CSV table of C-alpha atoms in Angstrom, one decimal:
chain,number,residue,atom,x,y,z
A,1,MET,CA,-12.4,-3.9,11.4
A,2,SER,CA,-10.5,-3.6,8.2
A,3,GLY,CA,-10.7,-1.7,4.9
A,4,ARG,CA,-9.3,-1.9,1.4
A,5,TYR,CA,-6.4,0.4,0.7
A,6,ILE,CA,-3.7,1.0,-1.9
A,7,VAL,CA,-0.3,1.2,-0.6
A,8,VAL,CA,2.1,3.1,-3.0
A,9,PHE,CA,5.9,3.1,-2.6
A,10,LYS,CA,8.4,5.7,-3.5
A,11,ASN,CA,10.4,5.1,-6.8
A,12,THR,CA,13.5,4.5,-4.6
A,13,ALA,CA,11.9,1.5,-2.8
A,14,SER,CA,13.4,-1.8,-3.6
A,15,GLN,CA,11.3,-4.8,-4.6
A,16,GLU,CA,12.4,-6.5,-1.5
A,17,VAL,CA,11.0,-3.6,0.7
A,18,ILE,CA,7.7,-3.9,-1.1
A,19,ASP,CA,7.6,-7.6,-0.8
A,20,THR,CA,8.4,-7.4,3.0
A,21,GLN,CA,5.6,-4.8,3.6
A,22,ALA,CA,3.1,-7.0,1.7
A,23,GLU,CA,4.2,-10.0,3.8
A,24,ALA,CA,3.8,-7.9,7.0
A,25,VAL,CA,0.2,-7.0,5.9
A,26,ASN,CA,-0.6,-10.7,5.5
A,27,GLU,CA,1.1,-11.6,8.8
A,28,ASN,CA,-0.9,-8.9,10.7
A,29,GLY,CA,-4.4,-10.2,9.6
A,30,GLY,CA,-4.6,-8.4,6.3
A,31,SER,CA,-4.8,-9.8,2.8
A,32,VAL,CA,-2.8,-8.5,-0.3
A,33,LYS,CA,-5.2,-8.7,-3.3
A,34,ASN,CA,-3.2,-7.1,-6.1
A,35,ARG,CA,0.4,-6.0,-6.8
A,36,PHE,CA,1.5,-3.2,-9.0
A,37,ASN,CA,4.9,-2.9,-10.5
A,38,SER,CA,5.1,-0.3,-13.3
A,39,ILE,CA,6.7,2.9,-14.1
A,40,VAL,CA,3.5,4.7,-13.0
A,41,MET,CA,2.9,2.9,-9.7
A,42,ARG,CA,4.7,0.4,-7.4
A,43,GLY,CA,2.8,-1.2,-4.5
A,44,PHE,CA,-0.2,-3.3,-3.7
A,45,ALA,CA,-4.0,-3.2,-2.9
A,46,ALA,CA,-4.9,-5.0,0.3
A,47,GLU,CA,-7.4,-5.5,2.9
A,48,ILE,CA,-5.7,-4.0,6.0
A,49,PRO,CA,-6.9,-4.2,9.6
A,50,ASP,CA,-7.3,-0.8,11.3
A,51,THR,CA,-4.7,-1.6,13.9
A,52,TYR,CA,-2.0,-2.5,11.3
A,53,LEU,CA,-3.1,0.5,9.0
A,54,LEU,CA,-2.2,2.8,12.0
A,55,THR,CA,1.2,1.2,12.1
A,56,LEU,CA,1.8,1.8,8.4
A,57,GLN,CA,0.5,5.4,8.5
A,58,SER,CA,2.8,6.2,11.5
A,59,ASN,CA,5.8,5.6,9.2
A,60,LEU,CA,4.6,8.1,6.6
A,61,GLY,CA,6.6,11.3,6.6
A,62,GLN,CA,9.7,9.8,8.3
A,63,ASP,CA,12.9,10.2,6.4
A,64,ASP,CA,13.4,6.5,6.0
A,65,SER,CA,9.9,5.6,5.0
A,66,GLN,CA,9.7,3.9,1.6
A,67,ILE,CA,5.9,4.4,1.5
A,68,ALA,CA,4.8,7.4,-0.6
A,69,TYR,CA,1.2,7.3,0.4
A,70,ILE,CA,-1.8,5.1,1.4
A,71,GLU,CA,-5.3,5.7,0.1
A,72,PRO,CA,-8.7,4.0,0.3
A,73,ASP,CA,-9.3,1.6,-2.7
A,74,GLN,CA,-12.3,2.7,-4.5
A,75,VAL,CA,-13.9,2.7,-7.9
A,76,VAL,CA,-13.0,5.6,-10.1
A,77,THR,CA,-15.0,6.5,-13.2
A,78,THR,CA,-14.5,8.9,-16.0
A,79,GLN,CA,-17.0,10.6,-18.1
A,80,GLY,CA,-16.4,11.4,-21.8
A,81,ASN,CA,-18.0,14.0,-24.0
């Protein structure tokens, strides 16, 4: 089983690190859909198999992890007055 997630990297992560992680998602049965490279957010949206998601999540919180957070990709709406 897989789900859609947004993987966001720390500001200190190099483009090479981001590209390597995106390639790893693809090589482990996932599919990178969109990439983000702006001042606000650097990372990618992807379909990630549950087994590889666990691998990515296990790196969170480690001193050498370049991933800031991983969250489910979902539609967000705003409501104005």
